[in-house]
Amino acid sequence: MGGTIAGRTAGAMPGMDIAEERSWQNFLEASLRLYGTLNKKLSEQHKLSLVDVRLLEILSRSDTGSARMGDLAEQLLSLPSRVTRQIRRLEAAGLVEREASPDDGRGVLAGITERGRALVDESLATYGEAVREYFLGPLTRPQMSALGENCRRISADLKTKSPARFGRA
């Protein structure tokens, strides 16, 4: 440590004071623990990862029950190659199926199957209960609102600072 940053005590992380570093570390630890906890619960109960549930949810909520692979990558903030591997796994489990896009022969659509719909409904119930217990449970209503608003601000700022879409090259 040591030193100051504009009158503040510098933290161990370059460019941050102690309060900023503590805030960041608390957020990072909480988000990683929450992600890990939700992932473990969904995996144990439904054999799905949190990202699998999110992908199936996107498909189940779409008007057609399908989406272009690139759009899925963008919505999941993931790389197209990672989504392709994920879709292959879910396809092998009978939860999704791929087909050529009727609008564009080069594009590929992923569509949710009936088995996928049934499993996503079950897993979303588990997911909702876990979010209530582990994320919302420790917070008061005002704390929940403040956290939600602060996360929205961070996300909006990140969108403006990275003009290239994450899922597309």
C-alpha positions as semicolon CSV with decimal commas, in nm:
position;residue;x (nm);y (nm);z (nm)
1;M;0,000;0,000;0,000
2;G;0,126;0,344;0,084
3;G;0,095;0,677;-0,085
4;T;-0,210;0,883;-0,164
5;I;-0,441;0,938;-0,459
6;A;-0,567;1,297;-0,456
7;G;-0,576;1,303;-0,075
8;R;-0,703;0,944;-0,038
9;T;-0,506;0,649;0,095
10;A;-0,391;0,434;-0,194
11;G;-0,497;0,072;-0,198
12;A;-0,290;-0,226;-0,310
13;M;-0,450;-0,216;-0,656
14;P;-0,286;0,055;-0,869
15;G;-0,503;0,360;-0,929
16;M;-0,756;0,278;-0,652
17;D;-0,787;0,405;-0,301
18;I;-0,867;0,167;-0,015
19;A;-1,245;0,229;-0,026
20;E;-1,259;0,180;-0,405
21;E;-1,053;-0,137;-0,385
22;R;-1,267;-0,277;-0,101
23;S;-1,586;-0,196;-0,293
24;W;-1,455;-0,368;-0,606
25;Q;-1,329;-0,674;-0,415
26;N;-1,661;-0,710;-0,230
27;F;-1,855;-0,689;-0,557
28;L;-1,623;-0,935;-0,733
29;E;-1,632;-1,188;-0,449
30;A;-2,011;-1,165;-0,414
31;S;-2,071;-1,200;-0,788
32;L;-1,834;-1,497;-0,822
33;R;-1,983;-1,670;-0,516
34;L;-2,337;-1,606;-0,639
35;Y;-2,257;-1,732;-0,989
36;G;-2,089;-2,042;-0,847
37;T;-2,374;-2,111;-0,604
38;L;-2,644;-2,075;-0,872
39;N;-2,441;-2,283;-1,116
40;K;-2,393;-2,562;-0,862
41;K;-2,761;-2,568;-0,763
42;L;-2,880;-2,583;-1,126
43;S;-2,620;-2,844;-1,216
44;E;-2,708;-3,068;-0,923
45;Q;-3,083;-3,044;-0,971
46;H;-3,116;-3,019;-1,350
47;K;-2,777;-3,107;-1,503
48;L;-2,767;-2,757;-1,656
49;S;-2,528;-2,466;-1,606
50;L;-2,653;-2,116;-1,535
51;V;-2,560;-2,019;-1,894
52;D;-2,751;-2,324;-2,026
53;V;-3,061;-2,210;-1,839
54;R;-3,019;-1,856;-1,972
55;L;-2,984;-1,986;-2,331
56;L;-3,290;-2,210;-2,300
57;E;-3,484;-1,923;-2,143
58;I;-3,397;-1,695;-2,439
59;L;-3,518;-1,960;-2,683
60;S;-3,834;-2,040;-2,488
61;R;-3,931;-1,672;-2,470
62;S;-3,875;-1,601;-2,837
63;D;-4,184;-1,589;-3,058
64;T;-4,064;-1,879;-3,271
65;G;-3,880;-2,079;-3,005
66;S;-3,558;-2,026;-3,199
67;A;-3,282;-1,773;-3,254
68;R;-2,980;-1,722;-3,476
69;M;-2,658;-1,846;-3,324
70;G;-2,495;-1,502;-3,351
71;D;-2,788;-1,339;-3,174
72;L;-2,763;-1,594;-2,893
73;A;-2,392;-1,518;-2,854
74;E;-2,470;-1,149;-2,834
75;Q;-2,748;-1,192;-2,577
76;L;-2,533;-1,424;-2,365
77;L;-2,232;-1,189;-2,392
78;S;-2,035;-1,486;-2,518
79;L;-1,817;-1,581;-2,809
80;P;-1,990;-1,750;-3,104
81;S;-1,757;-2,051;-3,079
82;R;-1,850;-2,100;-2,712
83;V;-2,222;-2,082;-2,793
84;T;-2,172;-2,334;-3,076
85;R;-2,014;-2,580;-2,828
86;Q;-2,292;-2,515;-2,580
87;I;-2,560;-2,574;-2,844
88;R;-2,392;-2,901;-2,946
89;R;-2,409;-3,022;-2,585
90;L;-2,772;-2,918;-2,546
91;E;-2,853;-3,074;-2,883
92;A;-2,696;-3,405;-2,775
93;A;-2,920;-3,393;-2,466
94;G;-3,228;-3,342;-2,685
95;L;-3,298;-2,992;-2,551
96;V;-3,234;-2,793;-2,871
97;E;-3,201;-2,860;-3,241
98;R;-3,022;-2,671;-3,513
99;E;-3,145;-2,592;-3,861
100;A;-3,052;-2,366;-4,150
101;S;-3,212;-2,026;-4,137
102;P;-3,500;-1,997;-4,388
103;D;-3,410;-1,629;-4,438
104;D;-3,039;-1,682;-4,494
105;G;-2,894;-2,017;-4,601
106;R;-2,563;-1,933;-4,432
107;G;-2,723;-1,867;-4,094
108;V;-2,802;-2,133;-3,838
109;L;-3,097;-2,127;-3,602
110;A;-3,110;-2,301;-3,267
111;G;-3,458;-2,402;-3,159
112;I;-3,582;-2,534;-2,827
113;T;-3,744;-2,879;-2,821
114;E;-4,045;-2,982;-2,612
115;R;-3,806;-3,160;-2,378
116;G;-3,604;-2,839;-2,354
117;R;-3,918;-2,638;-2,272
118;A;-4,012;-2,874;-1,992
119;L;-3,663;-2,866;-1,843
120;V;-3,625;-2,489;-1,868
121;D;-3,956;-2,440;-1,686
122;E;-3,835;-2,665;-1,402
123;S;-3,491;-2,507;-1,390
124;L;-3,630;-2,151;-1,392
125;A;-3,831;-2,236;-1,080
126;T;-3,512;-2,353;-0,909
127;Y;-3,325;-2,049;-1,041
128;G;-3,589;-1,808;-0,913
129;E;-3,590;-1,967;-0,567
130;A;-3,209;-1,950;-0,553
131;V;-3,200;-1,585;-0,665
132;R;-3,455;-1,502;-0,396
133;E;-3,257;-1,686;-0,128
134;Y;-2,900;-1,589;-0,215
135;F;-2,932;-1,252;-0,391
136;L;-3,249;-1,087;-0,267
137;G;-3,265;-1,246;0,079
138;P;-2,978;-1,054;0,241
139;L;-3,101;-0,718;0,106
140;T;-3,370;-0,474;0,213
141;R;-3,599;-0,339;-0,058
142;P;-3,408;-0,006;-0,080
143;Q;-3,074;-0,193;-0,095
144;M;-3,209;-0,416;-0,371
145;S;-3,328;-0,113;-0,569
146;A;-2,998;0,070;-0,523
147;L;-2,795;-0,235;-0,627
148;G;-3,015;-0,287;-0,933
149;E;-2,982;0,077;-1,036
150;N;-2,606;0,078;-0,984
151;C;-2,564;-0,238;-1,190
152;R;-2,783;-0,088;-1,464
153;R;-2,559;0,221;-1,470
154;I;-2,243;0,012;-1,494
155;S;-2,391;-0,200;-1,773
156;A;-2,511;0,106;-1,968
157;D;-2,167;0,267;-1,935
158;L;-1,996;-0,050;-2,057
159;K;-2,227;-0,062;-2,360
160;T;-2,126;0,291;-2,461
161;K;-1,754;0,221;-2,410
162;S;-1,744;-0,095;-2,619
163;P;-1,922;-0,013;-2,946
164;A;-1,837;-0,347;-3,106
165;R;-2,095;-0,608;-3,016
166;F;-1,951;-0,877;-2,791
167;G;-2,088;-1,175;-2,978
168;R;-1,997;-1,051;-3,325
169;A;-1,663;-0,981;-3,481
